[in-house]
Amino acid sequence: MHEPDHRSSRTLILLLCASLFAALWLYSRMNPYYIPVIDDSAIVMRYLTNSQKGHFFTYNIGDGPVFGISGFWLGVSAGLLSWLGLAPQAALMTVALLASTLFFLAVLRILLHASGSIVVALVLGGCVFSSAAYMQKAMFLGLETPLHLWLVAEMLLAFLKDRSRLFYLLGAVCIVSKLDAAFLVAFLVSMKMVQAWQAGALRAEFKTAAICFGLPMLVWVVVATLIFGNPVPQSFLSKFFLRQKAPRTSWFPFLEPMIDSHRGFVSMLFICCAMVLAVVARFKGWLQDKPSATFAMLFAGTMALYYVYNPGEKMPWYYPLPEFLALMCVACLPIGVVRSAPGLPPMAKRAFFLVSALLLVGVVSQRLPLSRNAVPEARAWQTVFELERMEAGLLANKVAPKERPVLWNGHGYPAYLFDGYVVDYAGLNFRKIW
């Protein structure tokens, strides 16, 4: 029998305490139980209200289940809490608090794996957290963001640790969580296959992928088709095929919010330099570790996917994932230079490390003021715009005919507060529109 690893247990407890502190600090700034969630989250709350009545993933009772929200696991977890008695907003925020804690813990575990030092992991984790303006803004909006980020971070950790079975299983879970993870999974699976081919173990790797990834995905497709009629979120189908796309305002519209201020532009410039340096160093063989270059390539691919999907959309909750990938690239680059650049001459290695460290300091110094203002901006947005939409929902209840109340609507709060049948003209939650 193996003796328990007390050092490992103490490390995990310390990292968990740091993660819980970060989540609670962010929660206290947002005060999410006492201000309205954003309009998109109110759509989810209509589903949760029906979950309390025993109707699974139902927007209108009588229509049956509809896959109308992007985050399947958010609907399941918050729906279970609602069914157990929690109010819809309390259920969403409870999931957000738990998921954000687990996400911060996964980030620290990735940095610990990359550095081998708990002190370095905590310092770099603080750099990532303090620089993540979009993440701080979006964690307590009531959306699937924290839960999805946690699942993606766990998948990345499994990939970096070469835990193939867990990685493939989490890859399937992430795609079900939110469809934008499809590129991340496809890219990482391709890397796994290339590594297996180089090692002469491609057949074994393919078998593992088929069992741990292909089979769960097949089960999901069958079950989701039986329940919803389609395994793809209706929100995706509606935005891609039915609704007019947001207009382009430049060659790279999705990048605009990330560089619309001086600090944002400078920090993105530093981030791009770090990513180019990480990828070049990896392909040149200067770095043996793969985290930094992997994060850089995942960031580029994720941004490219958004350009194909709907480049004119610039909602803040689209940005936490690419922001997380970019910041992790910058944070892991100095670690890779110190730990895995044995082939570089000492002078070149010191210069490489100095440049990497300066890029990290530059990113943190430029993004810290942005993240400091992110939460107040989100609170102001919620308390102004969403209160107006709440009033619209209450007014609709007053003027709707009592014998057959029907609301033709494309927003969340009016639908959530309306006591009747809601025709979602946006096509996200109303199956009959198809």
XYZ file of C-alpha atoms in Angstrom:
434
model
C 0.000 0.000 0.000
C 1.315 3.441 -0.954
C 1.622 6.076 1.736
C -0.496 9.166 1.073
C 1.414 12.083 -0.428
C 0.910 14.732 2.260
C 2.862 17.341 0.274
C 0.544 16.862 -2.687
C -2.529 17.129 -0.437
C -1.234 20.306 1.209
C -0.454 21.803 -2.201
C -3.950 21.059 -3.475
C -5.531 22.560 -0.345
C -3.411 25.697 -0.692
C -4.315 26.090 -4.357
C -7.979 25.492 -3.579
C -7.937 28.165 -0.862
C -6.332 30.645 -3.265
C -8.918 29.794 -5.939
C -11.838 30.149 -3.525
C -10.489 33.498 -2.323
C -10.270 34.779 -5.933
C -13.795 33.576 -6.734
C -15.289 35.091 -3.574
C -13.442 38.372 -4.135
C -14.845 38.598 -7.649
C -18.278 37.567 -6.395
C -18.230 40.279 -3.714
C -17.459 42.939 -6.310
C -20.318 41.831 -8.543
C -22.911 41.166 -5.805
C -24.730 38.994 -8.341
C -27.681 37.870 -6.197
C -29.027 41.412 -5.865
C -28.691 42.948 -9.329
C -30.333 41.714 -12.545
C -28.512 39.184 -14.669
C -28.000 40.107 -18.312
C -30.773 39.598 -20.838
C -29.318 36.380 -22.301
C -29.211 34.839 -18.827
C -32.862 35.709 -18.310
C -33.564 33.353 -21.222
C -31.896 30.604 -19.208
C -33.978 31.571 -16.159
C -37.174 30.929 -18.121
C -35.909 27.394 -18.695
C -35.077 27.102 -14.977
C -38.559 28.261 -13.969
C -39.989 25.448 -16.045
C -37.414 23.046 -14.542
C -38.932 23.802 -11.147
C -42.227 22.568 -12.557
C -40.616 19.343 -13.796
C -40.134 20.245 -17.471
C -36.627 19.488 -18.783
C -35.093 22.151 -21.077
C -38.492 23.635 -21.855
C -39.019 27.235 -23.002
C -42.810 26.968 -23.417
C -44.621 24.266 -21.491
C -46.395 22.170 -24.077
C -43.759 22.631 -26.779
C -41.458 19.997 -25.321
C -37.672 20.207 -24.818
C -35.694 22.626 -26.972
C -31.902 23.030 -27.073
C -32.156 26.806 -27.021
C -29.256 27.807 -24.775
C -25.593 27.495 -25.715
C -24.377 25.812 -22.520
C -25.939 22.377 -22.072
C -24.177 21.641 -18.779
C -25.268 25.002 -17.360
C -28.861 24.094 -18.117
C -28.448 20.689 -16.462
C -26.619 21.866 -13.318
C -28.649 25.031 -12.697
C -31.811 23.167 -13.661
C -31.101 20.541 -11.011
C -30.584 23.252 -8.376
C -33.830 24.924 -9.445
C -35.666 21.616 -9.288
C -34.316 21.193 -5.742
C -35.803 24.548 -4.752
C -33.329 27.332 -5.514
C -34.636 30.429 -7.284
C -33.446 30.655 -10.908
C -30.994 33.523 -10.357
C -29.642 31.943 -7.174
C -29.138 28.668 -9.069
C -27.187 30.409 -11.837
C -24.959 32.275 -9.392
C -24.322 29.196 -7.269
C -23.119 27.343 -10.367
C -21.021 30.384 -11.306
C -19.362 30.548 -7.886
C -18.519 26.844 -7.840
C -17.376 26.781 -11.468
C -15.219 29.912 -11.166
C -13.492 28.421 -8.106
C -12.776 25.211 -10.006
C -11.604 27.167 -13.048
C -9.115 29.196 -10.992
C -7.934 25.951 -9.405
C -7.413 24.368 -12.837
C -5.411 27.429 -13.977
C -3.142 27.138 -10.941
C -2.711 23.401 -11.525
C -1.691 24.061 -15.155
C 0.865 26.635 -14.001
C 2.102 24.270 -11.273
C 2.527 21.514 -13.850
C 4.416 23.883 -16.136
C 6.672 25.391 -13.453
C 7.034 22.701 -10.788
C 6.831 25.433 -8.128
C 3.780 26.354 -6.102
C 5.160 29.868 -5.509
C 5.656 30.451 -9.240
C 2.195 29.014 -9.945
C 0.559 31.388 -7.457
C 2.471 34.423 -8.737
C 1.705 33.676 -12.387
C -1.873 32.781 -11.504
C -2.201 36.215 -9.933
C -0.822 37.760 -13.117
C -3.371 35.918 -15.262
C -6.269 36.723 -12.940
C -5.399 40.414 -12.573
C -5.005 40.795 -16.357
C -8.203 39.002 -17.385
C -10.636 41.887 -17.892
C -13.193 39.949 -19.934
C -13.060 36.971 -17.595
C -13.752 39.141 -14.548
C -16.609 40.874 -16.348
C -18.287 37.694 -17.556
C -17.938 35.259 -14.638
C -21.090 36.376 -12.788
C -23.333 37.456 -15.648
C -25.385 34.261 -15.332
C -24.063 32.611 -18.499
C -22.167 29.359 -19.110
C -18.797 31.173 -19.145
C -17.299 29.963 -15.815
C -18.496 26.384 -16.242
C -17.234 26.208 -19.831
C -13.871 27.767 -18.933
C -13.412 25.224 -16.146
C -14.100 22.278 -18.458
C -11.734 23.664 -21.115
C -8.996 24.245 -18.514
C -9.364 20.689 -17.199
C -9.149 19.356 -20.759
C -5.973 21.376 -21.387
C -4.439 20.112 -18.151
C -5.179 16.508 -19.139
C -3.592 17.158 -22.558
C -0.453 18.710 -21.061
C -0.102 15.804 -18.613
C -0.551 13.252 -21.436
C -3.552 11.692 -19.717
C -5.078 10.551 -22.988
C -8.273 8.874 -21.784
C -9.265 11.797 -19.583
C -8.345 14.284 -22.312
C -10.533 12.611 -24.939
C -13.465 12.284 -22.541
C -13.193 15.932 -21.495
C -12.940 16.896 -25.157
C -16.373 15.411 -25.757
C -17.708 17.077 -22.604
C -16.373 20.469 -23.750
C -18.015 20.225 -27.177
C -21.332 19.409 -25.524
C -20.728 22.295 -23.109
C -20.348 24.826 -25.916
C -19.836 24.314 -29.606
C -16.932 26.757 -29.880
C -14.739 24.163 -28.155
C -14.872 22.061 -31.325
C -11.806 23.757 -32.799
C -9.813 23.410 -29.567
C -10.597 19.715 -29.386
C -9.900 19.115 -33.090
C -6.532 20.862 -32.886
C -5.423 19.042 -29.736
C -6.611 15.673 -31.049
C -4.584 16.291 -34.214
C -1.524 17.025 -32.090
C -2.072 13.812 -30.137
C -2.315 11.814 -33.353
C 0.852 13.368 -34.782
C 2.741 12.575 -31.572
C 1.428 8.997 -31.614
C 2.423 8.599 -35.281
C 5.933 9.836 -34.507
C 6.156 7.347 -31.631
C 4.819 4.482 -33.756
C 1.671 4.122 -31.613
C -0.949 5.608 -33.912
C -3.226 2.549 -33.873
C -3.374 2.430 -30.072
C -3.990 6.174 -29.871
C -6.759 6.002 -32.435
C -8.407 3.177 -30.490
C -8.269 5.232 -27.278
C -9.746 8.235 -29.085
C -12.533 6.131 -30.600
C -13.556 4.726 -27.211
C -13.086 7.788 -25.000
C -14.080 10.517 -27.471
C -15.910 9.032 -30.444
C -18.245 6.824 -28.411
C -19.356 9.601 -25.974
C -19.943 11.927 -28.924
C -22.026 9.282 -30.680
C -24.092 8.749 -27.528
C -24.608 12.516 -27.269
C -25.740 12.800 -30.892
C -28.263 9.982 -30.463
C -29.625 11.150 -27.098
C -29.772 14.842 -28.059
C -31.496 14.021 -31.338
C -34.094 11.950 -29.512
C -34.716 14.681 -26.911
C -34.315 17.887 -28.920
C -34.572 16.765 -32.519
C -31.034 18.023 -33.177
C -27.697 17.674 -31.332
C -26.626 21.205 -32.347
C -27.830 24.130 -30.185
C -30.768 25.902 -31.779
C -29.116 29.200 -30.883
C -26.241 28.279 -33.229
C -28.559 27.178 -36.020
C -30.593 30.345 -35.719
C -27.607 32.688 -35.719
C -25.833 30.880 -38.529
C -28.722 30.213 -40.917
C -31.718 32.319 -39.945
C -30.668 35.629 -38.444
C -28.828 38.411 -40.209
C -25.213 38.538 -39.096
C -23.902 41.581 -37.306
C -22.366 43.988 -39.849
C -18.620 44.116 -40.319
C -17.064 47.417 -39.254
C -13.463 46.607 -40.242
C -11.296 43.838 -41.656
C -11.063 42.257 -38.194
C -14.209 43.361 -36.330
C -13.987 40.734 -33.597
C -10.613 42.129 -32.577
C -11.912 45.687 -32.182
C -13.010 45.527 -28.511
C -9.627 44.072 -27.546
C -7.741 47.033 -29.044
C -10.257 49.878 -28.753
C -8.212 51.604 -26.032
C -4.558 52.512 -25.839
C -3.936 49.981 -23.058
C -5.824 47.292 -24.905
C -3.864 47.902 -28.086
C -0.464 47.903 -26.352
C -1.248 44.788 -24.310
C -2.439 42.953 -27.439
C 0.782 43.969 -29.175
C 2.784 42.447 -26.303
C 0.617 39.323 -26.373
C 1.129 38.862 -30.122
C 4.901 39.230 -29.702
C 4.873 36.573 -26.971
C 2.787 34.193 -29.073
C 4.992 34.557 -32.135
C 8.076 34.057 -29.970
C 6.568 30.956 -28.336
C 5.601 29.304 -31.627
C 8.908 30.095 -33.358
C 10.913 28.883 -30.350
C 8.923 25.674 -30.211
C 9.403 24.862 -33.900
C 13.084 25.821 -33.744
C 13.569 23.390 -30.881
C 14.598 26.085 -28.405
C 11.704 25.107 -26.116
C 10.957 21.497 -25.195
C 7.822 22.259 -23.148
C 4.616 22.674 -25.147
C 2.265 24.830 -22.993
C 3.130 28.298 -24.283
C 3.146 27.446 -27.999
C 0.019 25.325 -27.598
C -1.884 28.185 -25.984
C -0.698 30.548 -28.730
C -1.930 28.301 -31.538
C -5.234 27.663 -29.756
C -5.763 31.416 -29.404
C -5.160 31.967 -33.121
C -7.508 29.142 -34.075
C -10.252 30.287 -31.717
C -10.141 33.800 -33.139
C -10.251 32.404 -36.677
C -13.337 30.345 -35.772
C -15.151 33.476 -34.573
C -14.397 35.209 -37.872
C -16.062 32.375 -39.748
C -19.050 32.149 -37.402
C -20.161 35.743 -36.790
C -17.316 38.274 -36.831
C -19.507 41.313 -36.270
C -20.725 40.092 -32.861
C -18.741 41.697 -30.052
C -20.515 40.653 -26.868
C -18.111 40.611 -23.893
C -18.846 36.980 -23.001
C -17.317 35.834 -26.314
C -13.867 37.017 -25.219
C -12.976 35.245 -21.914
C -11.872 32.051 -23.691
C -9.447 33.652 -26.211
C -8.271 36.036 -23.486
C -7.531 33.095 -21.177
C -5.567 31.290 -23.892
C -3.545 34.419 -24.725
C -2.681 35.203 -21.109
C -1.683 31.606 -20.392
C 0.686 31.741 -23.370
C 2.354 34.858 -21.971
C 2.511 33.431 -18.429
C 3.979 30.073 -19.481
C 6.650 31.461 -21.816
C 9.225 32.470 -19.126
C 8.707 29.095 -17.442
C 9.482 27.268 -20.676
C 12.689 29.258 -21.164
C 13.961 28.401 -17.673
C 12.919 24.744 -17.627
C 13.213 23.507 -21.207
C 15.745 25.455 -23.251
C 18.906 23.375 -22.672
C 20.157 23.805 -26.231
C 20.454 27.576 -26.071
C 23.775 29.229 -25.167
C 23.656 30.789 -21.679
C 23.681 34.349 -23.007
C 20.874 33.657 -25.500
C 18.857 31.874 -22.812
C 19.164 34.832 -20.427
C 18.148 37.234 -23.196
C 15.201 35.006 -24.145
C 14.046 34.865 -20.514
C 14.442 38.634 -20.071
C 12.322 39.360 -23.155
C 9.670 36.851 -22.009
C 9.542 38.318 -18.509
C 9.329 41.889 -19.849
C 6.442 40.903 -22.125
C 4.617 39.418 -19.127
C 5.208 42.543 -17.033
C 4.083 44.710 -19.933
C 0.843 42.766 -20.399
C -0.004 42.857 -16.679
C 0.790 46.573 -16.304
C -1.366 47.497 -19.300
C -4.309 45.211 -18.537
C -4.546 45.732 -14.788
C -6.479 49.028 -15.128
C -8.744 47.395 -17.716
C -9.633 44.526 -15.381
C -10.071 46.931 -12.460
C -12.844 48.709 -14.386
C -14.403 45.586 -15.895
C -16.722 44.659 -13.028
C -18.103 48.189 -12.431
C -18.816 48.430 -16.164
C -20.731 45.142 -16.090
C -22.712 46.208 -13.003
C -23.673 49.523 -14.595
C -24.751 47.754 -17.767
C -26.931 45.308 -15.866
C -28.589 47.790 -13.533
C -29.494 50.220 -16.345
C -30.449 48.188 -19.405
C -31.826 45.077 -17.742
C -34.080 47.005 -15.353
C -35.718 48.544 -18.416
C -36.300 45.107 -19.933
C -37.733 43.881 -16.635
C -40.246 46.732 -16.720
C -41.173 45.712 -20.264
C -41.932 42.185 -19.078
C -44.099 43.419 -16.217
C -45.963 45.747 -18.579
C -46.577 42.882 -21.026
C -48.263 40.931 -18.236
C -50.605 43.827 -17.523
C -51.759 44.389 -21.092
C -51.853 40.765 -22.365
C -55.304 39.150 -22.617
C -55.824 36.906 -19.592
C -57.622 34.136 -21.439
C -54.767 33.580 -23.921
C -51.607 35.542 -23.071
C -49.105 35.443 -25.934
C -45.932 37.506 -26.270
C -44.068 37.981 -29.571
C -40.589 38.665 -28.257
C -36.872 38.222 -28.839
C -35.423 39.219 -25.462
C -34.808 37.399 -22.217
C -36.301 39.440 -19.386
C -39.703 40.154 -20.972
C -40.016 36.428 -21.727
C -38.846 35.387 -18.251
C -41.354 37.648 -16.504
C -44.241 36.936 -18.861
C -46.945 34.571 -17.570
C -47.934 33.012 -20.838
C -46.798 31.658 -24.167
C -43.735 33.333 -25.698
C -43.077 33.256 -29.439
C -39.325 33.843 -29.761
C -39.063 35.534 -33.155
C -35.242 35.282 -32.956
C -35.581 31.511 -33.458
C -33.318 30.625 -30.537
C -35.920 29.002 -28.293
C -39.005 28.461 -30.400
C -38.891 25.189 -32.322
C -42.001 25.857 -34.387
C -40.328 28.754 -36.201
C -38.234 26.184 -38.054
